[in-house]
Coordinates of C-alpha atoms and ligand atoms in Angstrom, one line a residue:
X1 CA 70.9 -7.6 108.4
X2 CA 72.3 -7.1 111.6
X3 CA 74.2 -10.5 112.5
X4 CA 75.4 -9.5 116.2
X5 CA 78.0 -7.3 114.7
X6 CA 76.6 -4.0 115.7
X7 CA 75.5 -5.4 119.0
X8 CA 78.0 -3.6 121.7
X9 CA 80.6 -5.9 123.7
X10 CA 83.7 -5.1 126.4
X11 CA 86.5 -7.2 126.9
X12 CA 89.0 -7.1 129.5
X13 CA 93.0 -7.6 127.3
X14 CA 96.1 -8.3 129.4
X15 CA 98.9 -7.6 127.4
X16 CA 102.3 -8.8 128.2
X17 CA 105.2 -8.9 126.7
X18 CA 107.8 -5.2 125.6
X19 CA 104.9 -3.1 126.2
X20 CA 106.3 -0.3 128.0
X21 CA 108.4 2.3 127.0
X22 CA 107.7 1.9 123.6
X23 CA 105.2 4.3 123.1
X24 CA 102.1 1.1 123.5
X25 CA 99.8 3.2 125.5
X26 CA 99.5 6.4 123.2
X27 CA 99.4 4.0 119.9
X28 CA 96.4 1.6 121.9
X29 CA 95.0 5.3 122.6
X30 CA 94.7 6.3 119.1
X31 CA 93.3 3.0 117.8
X32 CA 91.1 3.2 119.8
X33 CA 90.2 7.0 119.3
X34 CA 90.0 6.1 115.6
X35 CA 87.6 3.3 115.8
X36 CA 85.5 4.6 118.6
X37 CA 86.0 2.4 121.5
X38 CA 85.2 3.5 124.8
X39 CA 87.4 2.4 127.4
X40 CA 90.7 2.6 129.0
X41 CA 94.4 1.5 128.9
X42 CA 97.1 1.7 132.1
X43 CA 100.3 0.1 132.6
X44 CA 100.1 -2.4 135.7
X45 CA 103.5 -3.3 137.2
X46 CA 105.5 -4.6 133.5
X47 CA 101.9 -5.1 131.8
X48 CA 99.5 -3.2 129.8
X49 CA 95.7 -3.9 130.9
X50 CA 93.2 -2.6 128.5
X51 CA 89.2 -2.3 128.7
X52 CA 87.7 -1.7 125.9
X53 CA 84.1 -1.6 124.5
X54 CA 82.4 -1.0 121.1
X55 CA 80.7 -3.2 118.6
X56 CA 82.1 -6.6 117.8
X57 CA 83.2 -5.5 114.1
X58 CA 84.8 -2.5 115.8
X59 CA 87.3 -4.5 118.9
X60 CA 87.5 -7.0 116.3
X61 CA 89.4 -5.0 114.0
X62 CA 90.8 -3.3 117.4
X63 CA 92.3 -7.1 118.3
X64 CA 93.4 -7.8 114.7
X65 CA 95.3 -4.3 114.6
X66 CA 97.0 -4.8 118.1
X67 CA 98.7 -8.2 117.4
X68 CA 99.6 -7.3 113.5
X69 CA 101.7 -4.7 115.2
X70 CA 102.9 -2.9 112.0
X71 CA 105.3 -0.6 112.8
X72 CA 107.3 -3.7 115.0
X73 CA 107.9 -0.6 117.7
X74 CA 106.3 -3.4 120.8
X75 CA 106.9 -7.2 121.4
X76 CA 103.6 -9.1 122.5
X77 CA 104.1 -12.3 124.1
X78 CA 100.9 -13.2 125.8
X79 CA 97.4 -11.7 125.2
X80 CA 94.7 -13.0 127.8
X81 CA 90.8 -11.9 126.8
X82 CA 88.1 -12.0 129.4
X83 CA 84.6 -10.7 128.5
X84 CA 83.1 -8.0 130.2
X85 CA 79.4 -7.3 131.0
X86 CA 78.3 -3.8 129.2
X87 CA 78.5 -0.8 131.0
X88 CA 78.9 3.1 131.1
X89 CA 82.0 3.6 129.7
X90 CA 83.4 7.4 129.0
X91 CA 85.5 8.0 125.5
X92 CA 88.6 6.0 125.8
X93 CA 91.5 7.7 127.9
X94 CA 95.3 6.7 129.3
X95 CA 94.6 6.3 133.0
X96 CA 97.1 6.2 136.2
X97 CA 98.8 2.7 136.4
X98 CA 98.6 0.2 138.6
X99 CA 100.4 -2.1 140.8
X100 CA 100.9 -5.7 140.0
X101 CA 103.9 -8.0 141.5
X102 CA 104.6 -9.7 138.6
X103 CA 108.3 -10.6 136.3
X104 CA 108.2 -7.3 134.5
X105 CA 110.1 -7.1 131.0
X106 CA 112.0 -4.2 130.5
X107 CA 112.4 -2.1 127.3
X108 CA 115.3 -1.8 126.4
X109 CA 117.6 1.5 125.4
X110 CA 116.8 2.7 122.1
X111 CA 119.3 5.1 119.9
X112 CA 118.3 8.3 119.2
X113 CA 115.2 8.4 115.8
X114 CA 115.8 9.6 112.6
X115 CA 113.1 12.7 113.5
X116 CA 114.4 13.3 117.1
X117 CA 117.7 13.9 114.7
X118 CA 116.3 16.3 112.2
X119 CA 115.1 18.3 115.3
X120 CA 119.0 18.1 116.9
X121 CA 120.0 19.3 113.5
X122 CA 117.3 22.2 113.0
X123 CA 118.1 25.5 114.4
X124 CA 114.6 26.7 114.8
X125 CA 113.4 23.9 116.5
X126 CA 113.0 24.3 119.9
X127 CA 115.2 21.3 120.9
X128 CA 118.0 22.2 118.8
X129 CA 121.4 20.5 119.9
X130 CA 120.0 19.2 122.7
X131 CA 122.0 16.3 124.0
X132 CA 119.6 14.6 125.6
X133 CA 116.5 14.7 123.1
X134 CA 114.2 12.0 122.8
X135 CA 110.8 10.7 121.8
X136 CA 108.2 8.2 122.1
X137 CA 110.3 6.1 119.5
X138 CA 113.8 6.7 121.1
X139 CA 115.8 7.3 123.8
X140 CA 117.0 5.6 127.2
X141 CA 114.8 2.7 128.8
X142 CA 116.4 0.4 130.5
X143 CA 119.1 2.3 132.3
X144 CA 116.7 5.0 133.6
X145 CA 114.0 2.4 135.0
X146 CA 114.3 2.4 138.9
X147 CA 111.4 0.5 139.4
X148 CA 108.1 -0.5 136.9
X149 CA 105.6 0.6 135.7
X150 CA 107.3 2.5 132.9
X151 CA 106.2 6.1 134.2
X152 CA 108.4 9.4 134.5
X153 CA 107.9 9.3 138.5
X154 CA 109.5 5.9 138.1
X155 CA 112.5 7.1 136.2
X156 CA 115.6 9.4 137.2
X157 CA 113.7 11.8 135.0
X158 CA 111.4 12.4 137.5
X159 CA 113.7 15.0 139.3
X160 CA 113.0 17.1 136.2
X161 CA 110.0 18.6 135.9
X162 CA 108.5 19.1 132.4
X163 CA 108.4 22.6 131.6
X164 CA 104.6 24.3 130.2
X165 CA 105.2 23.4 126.4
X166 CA 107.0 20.2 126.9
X167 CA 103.5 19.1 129.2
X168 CA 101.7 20.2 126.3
X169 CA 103.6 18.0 124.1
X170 CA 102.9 15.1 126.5
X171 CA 99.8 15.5 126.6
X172 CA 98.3 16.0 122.9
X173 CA 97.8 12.6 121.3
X174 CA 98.7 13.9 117.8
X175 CA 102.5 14.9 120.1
X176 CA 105.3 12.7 118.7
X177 CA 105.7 13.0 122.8
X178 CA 102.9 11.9 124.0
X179 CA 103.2 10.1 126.9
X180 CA 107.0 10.1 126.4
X181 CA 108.3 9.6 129.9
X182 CA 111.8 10.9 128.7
X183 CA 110.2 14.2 127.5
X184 CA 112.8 17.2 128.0
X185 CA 113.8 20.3 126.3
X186 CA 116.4 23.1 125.8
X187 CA 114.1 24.6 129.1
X188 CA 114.0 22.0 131.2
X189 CA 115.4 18.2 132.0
X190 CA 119.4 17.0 132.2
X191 CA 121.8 19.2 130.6
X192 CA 125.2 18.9 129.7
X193 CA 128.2 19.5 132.6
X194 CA 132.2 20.0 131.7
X195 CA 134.3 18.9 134.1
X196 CA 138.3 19.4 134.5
X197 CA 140.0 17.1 136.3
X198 CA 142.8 19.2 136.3
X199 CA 141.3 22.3 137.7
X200 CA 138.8 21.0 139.8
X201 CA 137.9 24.2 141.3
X202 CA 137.0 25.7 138.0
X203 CA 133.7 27.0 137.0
X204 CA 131.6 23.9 135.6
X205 CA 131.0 24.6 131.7
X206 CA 127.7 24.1 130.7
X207 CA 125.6 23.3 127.3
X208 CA 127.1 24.3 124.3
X209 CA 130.5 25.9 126.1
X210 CA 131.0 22.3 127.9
X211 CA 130.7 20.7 124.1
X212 CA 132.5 23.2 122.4
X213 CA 135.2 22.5 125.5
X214 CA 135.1 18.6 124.6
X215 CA 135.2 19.1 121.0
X216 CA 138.4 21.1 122.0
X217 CA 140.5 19.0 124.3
X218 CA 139.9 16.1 121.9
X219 CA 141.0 17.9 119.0
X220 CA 143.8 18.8 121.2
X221 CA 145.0 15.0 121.9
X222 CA 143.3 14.9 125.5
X223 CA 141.0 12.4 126.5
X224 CA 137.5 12.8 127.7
X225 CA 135.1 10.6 129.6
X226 CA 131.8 10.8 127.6
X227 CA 128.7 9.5 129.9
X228 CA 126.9 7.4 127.5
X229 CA 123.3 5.7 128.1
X230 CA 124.5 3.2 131.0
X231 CA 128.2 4.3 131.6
X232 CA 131.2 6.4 130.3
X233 CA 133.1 6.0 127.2
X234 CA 136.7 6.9 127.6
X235 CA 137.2 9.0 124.5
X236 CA 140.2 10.4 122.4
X237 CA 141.5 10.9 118.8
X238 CA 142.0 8.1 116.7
X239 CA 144.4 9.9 114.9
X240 CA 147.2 10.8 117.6
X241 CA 149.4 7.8 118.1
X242 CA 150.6 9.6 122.0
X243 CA 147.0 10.3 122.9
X244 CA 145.9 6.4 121.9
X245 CA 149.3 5.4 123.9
X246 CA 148.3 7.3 126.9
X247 CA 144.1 6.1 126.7
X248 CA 146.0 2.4 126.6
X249 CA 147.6 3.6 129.5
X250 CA 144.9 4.7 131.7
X251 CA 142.8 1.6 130.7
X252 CA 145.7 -0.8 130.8
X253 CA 144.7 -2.1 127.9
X254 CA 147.7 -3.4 125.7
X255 CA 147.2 -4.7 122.7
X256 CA 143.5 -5.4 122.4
X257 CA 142.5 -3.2 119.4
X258 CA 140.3 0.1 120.3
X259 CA 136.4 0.3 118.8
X260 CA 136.4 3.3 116.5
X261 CA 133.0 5.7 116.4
X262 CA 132.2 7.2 112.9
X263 CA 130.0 9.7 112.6
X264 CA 127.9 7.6 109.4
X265 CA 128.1 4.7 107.5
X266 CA 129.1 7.0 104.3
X267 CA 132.2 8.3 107.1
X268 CA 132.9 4.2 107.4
X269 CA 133.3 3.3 104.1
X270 CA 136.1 6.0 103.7
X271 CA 138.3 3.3 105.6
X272 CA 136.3 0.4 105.6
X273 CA 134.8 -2.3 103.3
X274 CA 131.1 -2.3 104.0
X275 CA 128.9 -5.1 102.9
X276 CA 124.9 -4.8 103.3
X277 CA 124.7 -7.3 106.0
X278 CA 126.9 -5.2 107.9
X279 CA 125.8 -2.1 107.1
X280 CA 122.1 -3.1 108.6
X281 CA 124.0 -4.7 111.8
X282 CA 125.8 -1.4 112.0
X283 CA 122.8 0.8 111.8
X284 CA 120.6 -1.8 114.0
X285 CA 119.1 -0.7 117.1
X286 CA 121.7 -2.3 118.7
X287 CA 124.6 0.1 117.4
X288 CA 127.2 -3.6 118.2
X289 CA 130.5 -2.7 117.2
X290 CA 131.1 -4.2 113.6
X291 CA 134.6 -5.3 112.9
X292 CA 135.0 -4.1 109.7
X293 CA 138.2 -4.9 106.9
X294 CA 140.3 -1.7 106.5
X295 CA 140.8 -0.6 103.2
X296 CA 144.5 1.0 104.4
X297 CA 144.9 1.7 107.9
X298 CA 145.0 5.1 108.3
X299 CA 144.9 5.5 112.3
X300 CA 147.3 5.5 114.6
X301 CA 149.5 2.3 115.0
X302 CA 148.6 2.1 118.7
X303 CA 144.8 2.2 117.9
X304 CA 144.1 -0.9 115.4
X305 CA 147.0 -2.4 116.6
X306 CA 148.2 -4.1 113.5
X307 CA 144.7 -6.0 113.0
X308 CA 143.2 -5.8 109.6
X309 CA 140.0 -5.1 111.2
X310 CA 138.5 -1.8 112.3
X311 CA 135.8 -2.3 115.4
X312 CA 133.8 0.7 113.7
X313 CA 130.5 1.4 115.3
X314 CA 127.7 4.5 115.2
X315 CA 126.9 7.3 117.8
X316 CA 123.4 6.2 119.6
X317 CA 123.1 9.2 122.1
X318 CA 122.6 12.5 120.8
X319 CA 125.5 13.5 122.4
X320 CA 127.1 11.1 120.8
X321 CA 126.2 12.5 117.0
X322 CA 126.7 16.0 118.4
X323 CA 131.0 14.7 119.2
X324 CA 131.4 12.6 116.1
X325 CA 129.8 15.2 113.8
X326 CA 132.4 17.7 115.1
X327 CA 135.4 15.5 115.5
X328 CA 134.3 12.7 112.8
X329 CA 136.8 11.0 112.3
X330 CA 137.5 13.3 109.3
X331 CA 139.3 11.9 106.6
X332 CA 142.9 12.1 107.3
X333 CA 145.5 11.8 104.9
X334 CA 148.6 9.4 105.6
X335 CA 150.7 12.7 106.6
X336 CA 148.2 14.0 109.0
X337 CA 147.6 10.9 110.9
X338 CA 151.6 10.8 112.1
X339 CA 150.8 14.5 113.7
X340 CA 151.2 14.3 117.9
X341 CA 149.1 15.7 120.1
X342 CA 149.4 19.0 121.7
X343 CA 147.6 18.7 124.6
X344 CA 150.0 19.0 127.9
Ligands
ZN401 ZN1 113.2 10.1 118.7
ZN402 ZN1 110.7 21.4 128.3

């Protein structure tokens, strides 16, 4: 018996709420694939607008999917429903965006996924210790954003041009980068830039040399200015009481105590007393700094600065996990920690 359920209907769905940058369009995409809507979704200034059409059984389950939201990646605040009359609708598709002039909401920065990691970690993957890699799911938001809709042309990405197999990626809906507006490779988008201060007319290292050159001076005592998501960490050992003097120096920072990046939680509880609580505010997309108890303080003097506390907190760039799984902090034993630094 056919109780109107079959019968086809469109409706007209503003969504608003964290609904860009979070991958919303590709995941509304493949609902909707799945269920065989026809139709369209675009962002329209911070908004997602979706048309949709199918049997009532079908956008009803559509609906019920969107606001259950399983896998918590958006945030929606608002949904608005406006029927539409039937019409002749092609299979559902991502189409340009639109303009709209109202309060946008901005996704914010996410750290680096577990996957975009393996990848980082995987020698045969194309994207292998990339410093920049990203996803659908991770990645930098907020501090890229120049002016919404979430697109790449929108972006500071958009002076890199996606080269032939990262467009590919972007545009195949079963692509953990489809539609990922930060979409870059070992072939094309940012790469990495060593810079002496010193010797400022030196060639400019690049990619791995500029890391390997990082991973050197640090190890060395100097101190490095890391550019992080939305500024630059100023970076040196934990380990080498002159370095830590001299970073106090240059920040003129006295006593405050210094936030110390581990490379993992397991690296952490080596010094630290880790409860569960923290350990899920540590590994939160946040990344806040945790202050921690120290089991003994193993650091320098100047960097914990008597506290019992550590300020221990986890790499969220990929640059980040590509310093701290070189430098660490290892685990030092009392003697080594009094070593000083050798760099001039
Ligand atoms: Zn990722
Ligand atoms: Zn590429």
């Amino acid at each position: 018996m056919d109780n109107g359920k079959n019968k086809e209907t469109a409706v007209k769905i503003k969504v608003c709420g964290i609904v860009q940058g979070v991958g919303f369009r590709p995941l509304v995409y493949r609902a909707a694939r799945e269920l065989g809507l026809k139709g369209w979704v675009r962002n329209v200034g911070g908004d997602v607008e979706i048309v949709a059409q199918a049997s009532k059984t079908a956008l009803d389950r559509f609906l019920t999917d969107l606001k259950e939201n399983k896998d918590q990646r958006y945030e929606i605040l608002n949904m608005e429903l406006k029927e539409l009359p039937v019409s002749a609708l092609d299979n559902f598709a991502i189409i340009p965006s639109g303009e709209a002039k109202e309060f946008s909401m901005i996704p914010a920065d996410l750290p680096v996924c577990p996957e975009c990691l393996k990848e980082l970690a995987d020698p045969s993957d194309r994207r292998y210790g990339n410093p920049f890699i990203s996803c659908m799911a991770c990645g930098p938001r907020y501090t890229i954003i120049e002016e919404m809709p979430y697109d790449r042309d929108n972006t500071v990405m958009k002076d890199f041009p996606m080269c032939s197999a990262c467009n590919k990626e972007y545009t195949s809906p079963e692509s953990r980068r489809f539609h990922a507006q930060t979409i870059s490779c070992n072939d094309c988008g940012p790469y990495l830039i060593y810079q002496d201060n010193r010797q400022r007319e030196a060639e400019e290292l690049t990619d791995r040399e500029a890391l390997k050159k990082a991973v050197k001076v640090l190890e060395d005592g100097g101190i490095v200015a890391v550019k992080g998501i939305g500024g630059y960490h100023l970076v040196c050992s934990p380990f080498l009481e002159t370095s830590v003097v001299r970073l106090r120096q240059c920040k003129g920072r006295e006593e405050k105590p210094f936030a110390v990046m581990f490379h993992s939680v397991s690296e952490i509880k080596k010094y630290c007393d880790v409860s569960k609580e923290e350990e899920i505010l540590l590994t939160s997309k946040a990344r806040p700094i945790v202050l921690l108890p120290m089991q003994e303080d193993l650091m320098a003097p100047s960097t914990n600065k008597k506290s019992l506390y550590c300020g221990a907190f986890l790499p969220y760039t990929p640059l980040q996990h590509l310093l701290t799984e070189e430098l660490g902090p290892p685990y030092y034993d009392k003697r080594q920690c009094i070593r000083t630094a050798n760099y001039p």
